[in-house]
CSV table of C-alpha atoms in Angstrom, one decimal:
chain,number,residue,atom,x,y,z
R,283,UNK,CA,0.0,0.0,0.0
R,284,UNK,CA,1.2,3.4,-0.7
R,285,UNK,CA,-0.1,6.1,1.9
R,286,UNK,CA,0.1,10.1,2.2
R,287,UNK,CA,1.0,11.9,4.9
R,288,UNK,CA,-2.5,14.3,5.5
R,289,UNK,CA,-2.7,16.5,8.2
R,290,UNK,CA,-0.6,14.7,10.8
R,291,UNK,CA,-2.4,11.2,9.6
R,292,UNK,CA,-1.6,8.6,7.0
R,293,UNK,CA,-4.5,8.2,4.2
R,294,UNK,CA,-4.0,5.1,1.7
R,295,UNK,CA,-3.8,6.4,-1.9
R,296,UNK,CA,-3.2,3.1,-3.9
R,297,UNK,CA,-2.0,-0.3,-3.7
R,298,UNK,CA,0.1,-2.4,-6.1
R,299,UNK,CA,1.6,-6.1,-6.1
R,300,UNK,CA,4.5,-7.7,-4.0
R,301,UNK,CA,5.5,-11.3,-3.2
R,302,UNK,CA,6.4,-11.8,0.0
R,303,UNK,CA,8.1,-8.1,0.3
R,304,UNK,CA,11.0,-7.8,2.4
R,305,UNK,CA,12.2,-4.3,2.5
R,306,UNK,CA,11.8,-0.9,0.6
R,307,UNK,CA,14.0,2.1,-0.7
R,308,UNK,CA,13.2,5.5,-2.4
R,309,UNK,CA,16.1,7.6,-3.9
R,310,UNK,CA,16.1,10.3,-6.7
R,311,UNK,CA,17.7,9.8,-10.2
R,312,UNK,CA,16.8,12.1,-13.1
R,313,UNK,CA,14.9,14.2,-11.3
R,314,UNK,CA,12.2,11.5,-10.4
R,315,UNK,CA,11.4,9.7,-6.9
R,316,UNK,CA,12.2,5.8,-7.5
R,317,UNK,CA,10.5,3.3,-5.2
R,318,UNK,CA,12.7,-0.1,-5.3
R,319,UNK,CA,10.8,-3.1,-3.9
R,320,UNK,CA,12.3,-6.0,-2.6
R,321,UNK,CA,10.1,-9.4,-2.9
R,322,UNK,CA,11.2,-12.5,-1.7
R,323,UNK,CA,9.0,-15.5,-2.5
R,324,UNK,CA,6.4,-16.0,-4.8
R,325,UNK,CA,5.0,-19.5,-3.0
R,326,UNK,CA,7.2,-21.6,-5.1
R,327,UNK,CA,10.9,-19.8,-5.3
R,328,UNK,CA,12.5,-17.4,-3.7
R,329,UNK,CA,14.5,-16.4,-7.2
R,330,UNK,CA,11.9,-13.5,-8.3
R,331,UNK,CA,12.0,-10.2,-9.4
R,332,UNK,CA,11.8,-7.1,-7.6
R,333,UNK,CA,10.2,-4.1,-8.8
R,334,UNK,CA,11.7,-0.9,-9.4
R,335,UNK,CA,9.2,1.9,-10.0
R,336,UNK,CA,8.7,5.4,-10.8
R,337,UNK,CA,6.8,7.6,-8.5
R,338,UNK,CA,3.9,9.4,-10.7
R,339,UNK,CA,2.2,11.8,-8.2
R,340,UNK,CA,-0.8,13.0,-10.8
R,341,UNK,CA,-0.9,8.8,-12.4
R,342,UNK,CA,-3.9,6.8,-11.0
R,343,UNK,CA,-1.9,4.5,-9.8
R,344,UNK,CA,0.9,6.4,-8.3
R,345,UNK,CA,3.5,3.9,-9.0
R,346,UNK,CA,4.9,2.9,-12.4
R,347,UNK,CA,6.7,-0.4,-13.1
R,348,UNK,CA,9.9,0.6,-15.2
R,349,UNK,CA,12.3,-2.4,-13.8
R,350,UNK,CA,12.4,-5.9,-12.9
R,351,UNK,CA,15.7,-7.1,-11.1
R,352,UNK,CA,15.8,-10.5,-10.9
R,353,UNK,CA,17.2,-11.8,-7.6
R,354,UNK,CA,17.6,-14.4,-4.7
R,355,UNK,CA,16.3,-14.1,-1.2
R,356,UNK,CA,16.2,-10.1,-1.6
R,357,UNK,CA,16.3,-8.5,2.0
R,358,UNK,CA,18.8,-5.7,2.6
R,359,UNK,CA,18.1,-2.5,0.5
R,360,UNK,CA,20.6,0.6,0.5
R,361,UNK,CA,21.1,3.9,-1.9
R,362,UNK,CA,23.9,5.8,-1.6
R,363,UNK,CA,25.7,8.2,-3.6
R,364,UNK,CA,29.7,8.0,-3.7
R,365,UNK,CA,31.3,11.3,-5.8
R,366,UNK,CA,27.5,11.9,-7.3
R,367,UNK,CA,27.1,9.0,-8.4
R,368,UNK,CA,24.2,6.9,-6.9
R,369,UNK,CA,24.4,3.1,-6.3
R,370,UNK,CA,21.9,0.6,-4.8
R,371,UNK,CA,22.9,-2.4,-2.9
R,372,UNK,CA,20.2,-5.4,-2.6
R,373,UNK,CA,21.5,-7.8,-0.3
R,374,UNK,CA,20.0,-12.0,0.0
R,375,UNK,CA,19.6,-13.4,2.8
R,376,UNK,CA,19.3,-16.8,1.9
R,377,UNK,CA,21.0,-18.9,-1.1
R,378,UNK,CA,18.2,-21.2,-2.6
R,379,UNK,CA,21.2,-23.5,-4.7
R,380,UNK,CA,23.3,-24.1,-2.0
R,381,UNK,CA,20.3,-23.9,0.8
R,382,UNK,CA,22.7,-22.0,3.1
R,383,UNK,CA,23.1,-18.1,3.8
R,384,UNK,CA,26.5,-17.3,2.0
R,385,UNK,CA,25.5,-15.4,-1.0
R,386,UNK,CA,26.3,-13.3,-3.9
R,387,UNK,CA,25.0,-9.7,-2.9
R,388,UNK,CA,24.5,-7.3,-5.7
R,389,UNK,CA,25.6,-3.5,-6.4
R,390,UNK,CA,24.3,-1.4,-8.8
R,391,UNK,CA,24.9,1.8,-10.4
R,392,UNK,CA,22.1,4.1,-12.3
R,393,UNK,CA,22.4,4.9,-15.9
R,394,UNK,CA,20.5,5.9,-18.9
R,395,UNK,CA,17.5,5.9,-16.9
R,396,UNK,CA,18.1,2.1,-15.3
R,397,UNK,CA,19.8,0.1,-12.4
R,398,UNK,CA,23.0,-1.9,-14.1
R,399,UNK,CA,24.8,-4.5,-12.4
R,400,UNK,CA,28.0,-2.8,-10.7
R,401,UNK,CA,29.6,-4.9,-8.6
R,402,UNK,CA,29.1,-8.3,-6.3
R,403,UNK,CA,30.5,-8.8,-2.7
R,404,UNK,CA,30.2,-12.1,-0.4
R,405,UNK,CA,27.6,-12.2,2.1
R,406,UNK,CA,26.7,-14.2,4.8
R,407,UNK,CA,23.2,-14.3,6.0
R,408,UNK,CA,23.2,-10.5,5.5
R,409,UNK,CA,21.3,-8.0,8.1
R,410,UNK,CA,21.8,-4.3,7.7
R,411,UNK,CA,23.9,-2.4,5.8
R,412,UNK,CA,25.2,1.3,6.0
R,413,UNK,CA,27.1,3.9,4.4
R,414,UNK,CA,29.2,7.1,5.2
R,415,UNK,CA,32.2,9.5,4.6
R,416,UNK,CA,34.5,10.7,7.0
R,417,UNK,CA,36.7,13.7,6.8
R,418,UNK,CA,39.1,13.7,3.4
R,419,UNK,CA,36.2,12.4,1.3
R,420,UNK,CA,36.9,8.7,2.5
R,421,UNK,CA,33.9,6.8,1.9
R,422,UNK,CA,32.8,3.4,3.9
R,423,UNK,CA,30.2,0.4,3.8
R,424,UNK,CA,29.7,-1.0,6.4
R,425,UNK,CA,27.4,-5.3,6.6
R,426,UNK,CA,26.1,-6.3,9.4
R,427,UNK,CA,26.1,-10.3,8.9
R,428,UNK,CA,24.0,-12.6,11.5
R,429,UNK,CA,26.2,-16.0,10.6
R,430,UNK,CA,29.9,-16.6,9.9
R,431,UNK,CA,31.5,-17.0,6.7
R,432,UNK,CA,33.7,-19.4,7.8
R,433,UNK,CA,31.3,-22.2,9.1
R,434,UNK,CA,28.1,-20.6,9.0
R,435,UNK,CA,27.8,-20.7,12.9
R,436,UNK,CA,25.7,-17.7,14.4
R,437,UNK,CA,28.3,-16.0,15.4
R,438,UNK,CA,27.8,-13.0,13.6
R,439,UNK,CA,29.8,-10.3,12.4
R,440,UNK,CA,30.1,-6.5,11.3
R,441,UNK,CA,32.4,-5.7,8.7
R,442,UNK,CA,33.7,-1.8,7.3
R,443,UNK,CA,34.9,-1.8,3.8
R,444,UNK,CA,36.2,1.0,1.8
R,445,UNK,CA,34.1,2.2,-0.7
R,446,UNK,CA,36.5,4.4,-3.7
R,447,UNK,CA,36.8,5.1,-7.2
R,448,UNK,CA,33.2,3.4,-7.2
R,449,UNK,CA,34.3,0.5,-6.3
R,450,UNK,CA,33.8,-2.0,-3.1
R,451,UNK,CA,37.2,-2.8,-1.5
R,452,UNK,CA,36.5,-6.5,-1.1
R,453,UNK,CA,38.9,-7.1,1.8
R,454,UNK,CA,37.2,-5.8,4.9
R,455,UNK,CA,39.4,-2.7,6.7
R,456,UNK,CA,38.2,-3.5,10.0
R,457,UNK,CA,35.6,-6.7,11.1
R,458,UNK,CA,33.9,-6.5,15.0
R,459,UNK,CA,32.8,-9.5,16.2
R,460,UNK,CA,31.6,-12.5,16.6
R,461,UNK,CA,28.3,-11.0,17.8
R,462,UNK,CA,25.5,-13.3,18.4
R,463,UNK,CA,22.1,-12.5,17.1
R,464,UNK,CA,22.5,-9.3,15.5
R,465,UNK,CA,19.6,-8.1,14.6
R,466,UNK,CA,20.1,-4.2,13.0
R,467,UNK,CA,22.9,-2.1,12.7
R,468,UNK,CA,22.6,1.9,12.7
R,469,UNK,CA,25.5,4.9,11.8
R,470,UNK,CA,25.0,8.0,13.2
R,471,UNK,CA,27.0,11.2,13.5
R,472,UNK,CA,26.9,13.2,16.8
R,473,UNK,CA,29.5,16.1,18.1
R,474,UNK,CA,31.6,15.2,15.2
R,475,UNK,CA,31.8,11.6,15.9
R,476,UNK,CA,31.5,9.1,14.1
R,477,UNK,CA,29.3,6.1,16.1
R,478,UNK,CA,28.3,2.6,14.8
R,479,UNK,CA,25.2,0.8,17.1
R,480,UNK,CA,24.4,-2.6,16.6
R,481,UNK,CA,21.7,-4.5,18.3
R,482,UNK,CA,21.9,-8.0,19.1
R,483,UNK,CA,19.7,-11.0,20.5
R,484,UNK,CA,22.0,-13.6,21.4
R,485,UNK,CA,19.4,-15.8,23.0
R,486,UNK,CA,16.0,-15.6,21.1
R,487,UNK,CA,14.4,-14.4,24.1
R,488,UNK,CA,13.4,-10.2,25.7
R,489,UNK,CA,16.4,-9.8,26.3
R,490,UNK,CA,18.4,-7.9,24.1
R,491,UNK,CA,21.9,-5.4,23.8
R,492,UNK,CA,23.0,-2.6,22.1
R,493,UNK,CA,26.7,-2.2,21.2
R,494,UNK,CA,27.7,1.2,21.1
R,495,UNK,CA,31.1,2.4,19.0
R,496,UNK,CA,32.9,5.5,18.5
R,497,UNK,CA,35.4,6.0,15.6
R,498,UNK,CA,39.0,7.1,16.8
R,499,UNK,CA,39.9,9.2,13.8
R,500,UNK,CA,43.4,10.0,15.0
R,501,UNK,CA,44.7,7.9,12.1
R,502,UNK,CA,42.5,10.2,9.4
R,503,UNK,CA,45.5,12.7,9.4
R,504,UNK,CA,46.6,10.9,6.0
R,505,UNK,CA,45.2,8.0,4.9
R,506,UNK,CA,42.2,6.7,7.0
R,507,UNK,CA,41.3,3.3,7.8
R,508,UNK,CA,38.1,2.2,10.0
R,509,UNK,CA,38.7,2.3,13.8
R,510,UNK,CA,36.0,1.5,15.8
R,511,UNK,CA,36.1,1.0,19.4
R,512,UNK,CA,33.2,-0.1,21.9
R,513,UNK,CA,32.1,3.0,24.2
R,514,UNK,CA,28.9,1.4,25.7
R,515,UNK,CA,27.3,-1.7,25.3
R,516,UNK,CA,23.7,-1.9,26.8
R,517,UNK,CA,20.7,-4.3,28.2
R,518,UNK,CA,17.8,-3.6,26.4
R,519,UNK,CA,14.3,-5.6,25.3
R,520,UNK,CA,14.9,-7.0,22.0
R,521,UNK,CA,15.6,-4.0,20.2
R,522,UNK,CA,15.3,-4.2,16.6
R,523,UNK,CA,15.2,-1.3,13.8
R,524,UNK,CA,17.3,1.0,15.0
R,525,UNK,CA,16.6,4.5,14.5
R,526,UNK,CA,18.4,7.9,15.0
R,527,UNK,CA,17.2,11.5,15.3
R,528,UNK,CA,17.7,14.7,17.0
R,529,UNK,CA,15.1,17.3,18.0
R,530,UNK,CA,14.7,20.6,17.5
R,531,UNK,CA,17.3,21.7,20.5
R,532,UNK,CA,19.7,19.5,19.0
R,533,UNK,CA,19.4,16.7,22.1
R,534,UNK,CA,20.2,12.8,20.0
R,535,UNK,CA,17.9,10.0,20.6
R,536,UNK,CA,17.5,6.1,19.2
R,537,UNK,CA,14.3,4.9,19.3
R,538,UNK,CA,13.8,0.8,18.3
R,539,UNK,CA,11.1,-1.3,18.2
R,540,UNK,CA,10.9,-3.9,21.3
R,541,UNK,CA,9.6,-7.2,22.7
R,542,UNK,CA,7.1,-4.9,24.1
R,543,UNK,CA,6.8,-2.0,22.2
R,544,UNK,CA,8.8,1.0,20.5
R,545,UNK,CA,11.1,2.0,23.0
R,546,UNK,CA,14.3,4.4,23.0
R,547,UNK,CA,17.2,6.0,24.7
R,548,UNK,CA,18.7,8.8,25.1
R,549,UNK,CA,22.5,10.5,24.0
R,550,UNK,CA,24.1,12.5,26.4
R,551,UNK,CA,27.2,14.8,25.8
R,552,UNK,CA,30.5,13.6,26.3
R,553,UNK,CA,31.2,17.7,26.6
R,554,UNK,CA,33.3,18.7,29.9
R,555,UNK,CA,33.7,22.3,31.0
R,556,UNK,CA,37.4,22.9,31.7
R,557,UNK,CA,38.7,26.0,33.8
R,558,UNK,CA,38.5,27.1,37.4
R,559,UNK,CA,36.1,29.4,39.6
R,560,UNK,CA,38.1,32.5,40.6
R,561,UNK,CA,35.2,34.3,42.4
R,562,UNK,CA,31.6,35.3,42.1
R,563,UNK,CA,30.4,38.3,43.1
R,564,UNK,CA,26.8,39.8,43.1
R,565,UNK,CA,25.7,37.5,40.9
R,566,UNK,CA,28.7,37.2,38.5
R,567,UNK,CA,30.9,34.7,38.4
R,568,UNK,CA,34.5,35.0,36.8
R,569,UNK,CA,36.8,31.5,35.7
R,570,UNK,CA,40.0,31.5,34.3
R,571,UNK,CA,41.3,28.8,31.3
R,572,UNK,CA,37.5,28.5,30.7
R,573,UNK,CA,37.0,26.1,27.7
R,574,UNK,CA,35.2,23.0,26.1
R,575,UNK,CA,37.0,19.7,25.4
R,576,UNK,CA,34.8,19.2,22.0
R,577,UNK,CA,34.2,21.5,19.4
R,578,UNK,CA,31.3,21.3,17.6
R,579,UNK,CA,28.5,23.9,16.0
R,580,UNK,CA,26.4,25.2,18.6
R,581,UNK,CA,26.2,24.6,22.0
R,582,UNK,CA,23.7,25.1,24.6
R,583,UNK,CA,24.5,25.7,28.4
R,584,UNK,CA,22.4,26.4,31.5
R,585,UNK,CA,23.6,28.5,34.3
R,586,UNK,CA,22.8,27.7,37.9
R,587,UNK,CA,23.7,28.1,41.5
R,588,UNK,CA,22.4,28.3,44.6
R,589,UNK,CA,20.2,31.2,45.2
R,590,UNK,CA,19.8,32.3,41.3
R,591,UNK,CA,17.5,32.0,38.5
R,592,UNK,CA,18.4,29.5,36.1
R,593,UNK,CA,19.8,31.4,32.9
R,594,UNK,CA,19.7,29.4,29.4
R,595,UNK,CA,22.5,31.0,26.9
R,596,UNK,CA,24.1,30.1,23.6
């Protein structure tokens, strides 16, 4: 189904065909919204086509079919442009000839109009992907994979490729793991960090953990390789479908969907005033070496002390 957003409510506007959809994507080529659909079985095979369409606000059916892509087990969709050029990644989940979860994922770059067949990189059981640039214009992609390569155990795995000159370095730059049961992976950028979460659930059960990283990018100086190192690593219920987003005061959250409902946490700074109090005097207070041990855009501070009004500045 295909709904509109109306007045703070979602209205249904048309419906069109899947087959066992997995997952879906939107990006803009050529000045048009594309709606990539990815179907999974069709009640006998799981070696179908998804549907690529074209986004037709004033057609009466909204959606028109302009590509077929035949593939395996689709579940993993991604867009992502690398030097303005956009690429779509469709990872399978399952390998129907060998009947085990090492597959053949699929790349693909836009042109003339359609999505060609780019590149192809091992997968194993594939559950998230994501993509990002760091300083220097060094681009990564990053799989979450829920089994091992190796011997197909569940002792899953996330590994950071480089992603240059269009092309997927096949040879991961940096692999964290084995992690048990990982269920979504999310990459977010707060205070000029980079951060990699990934949720796990190791038993099958309500219980569930997210693993929190932070990118040391003290080797970026010249050439820059992945470097992720565990900051947090939390007990949560099942999470699942990780998502990011910051308000309007610039205060991060995550919010994930739960053994018992959405649920979410909450990012707080890792900013420490520096400096010391000299005095304060009718209501003013003077420091010296006053300073902040992170830079980023704006920030936001609240004054307070005993027997004074609270005082918000920028």
């Amino acid at each position: 189904e295909l709904h509109r957003l109306s007045g703070g409510r979602l209205e249904k506007i048309s419906t069109f065909g899947t087959q066992g959809p997995t997952n879906v994507v939107t990006f803009m080529a050529n000045g048009q919204m594309h709606v990539l659909v990815a179907n999974s079985y069709d009640g006998v095979s799981s070696l179908i086509e998804s549907d690529v369409y074209v986004f037709s606000p004033w057609s009466a059916t909204k959606l028109s079919l302009v590509q077929e892509l035949l593939l395996d087990s689709a579940k993993v969709l991604h867009s992502f442009y690398s030097r303005g050029q956009l690429y779509v990644f469709v990872g399978s989940n399952f390998n129907t000839t060998s009947r085990d979860y090492t597959c053949h994922s699929q790349f693909y770059r836009f042109e003339n109009g359609l999505l060609k067949p780019w590149q192809s990189m091992r997968t194993s059981g594939i559950i998230g992907v994501q993509s990002f640039d760091v300083s220097a214009g060094h681009s990564f992609f990053v799989v979450a994979n829920s089994v091992s390569i190796q011997d197909t155990s569940d002792g899953g795995f996330v590994a950071i490729h480089s992603f240059s000159n269009g092309c997927l370095q096949e040879t991961a730059e940096q692999e964290i793991g084995p992690i048990l049961g990982i269920t979504h992976i999310r990459h977010f950028t707060m205070n000029a960090t980079e951060y990699l979460t990934v949720s796990s659930n190791p038993t099958d059960s309500k219980d569930g953990y997210l693993w929190i990283y932070v990118w040391d990018s003290s080797n970026c100086s010249m050439a820059c390789t992945p470097n992720f190192v565990l900051s947090q690593n939390l007990t949560v219920d099942d999470a699942e479908r990780l998502v990011f987003f910051k308000d309007v005061t610039d205060s991060a959250f995550m919010v994930f969907g739960g053994a018992s409902g959405l649920q979410g946490i909450a990012f707080r700074t890792r900013t420490i005033m520096t400096g010391a109090l000299v005095r304060a005097l009718k209501g003013v207070a003077s420091f010296t070496d006053l300073g902040i041990n992170l830079a980023q855009t704006n920030y936001r501070l609240r004054y307070e002390a005993s027997g004074m009004l609270s005082f918000l500045g920028a």
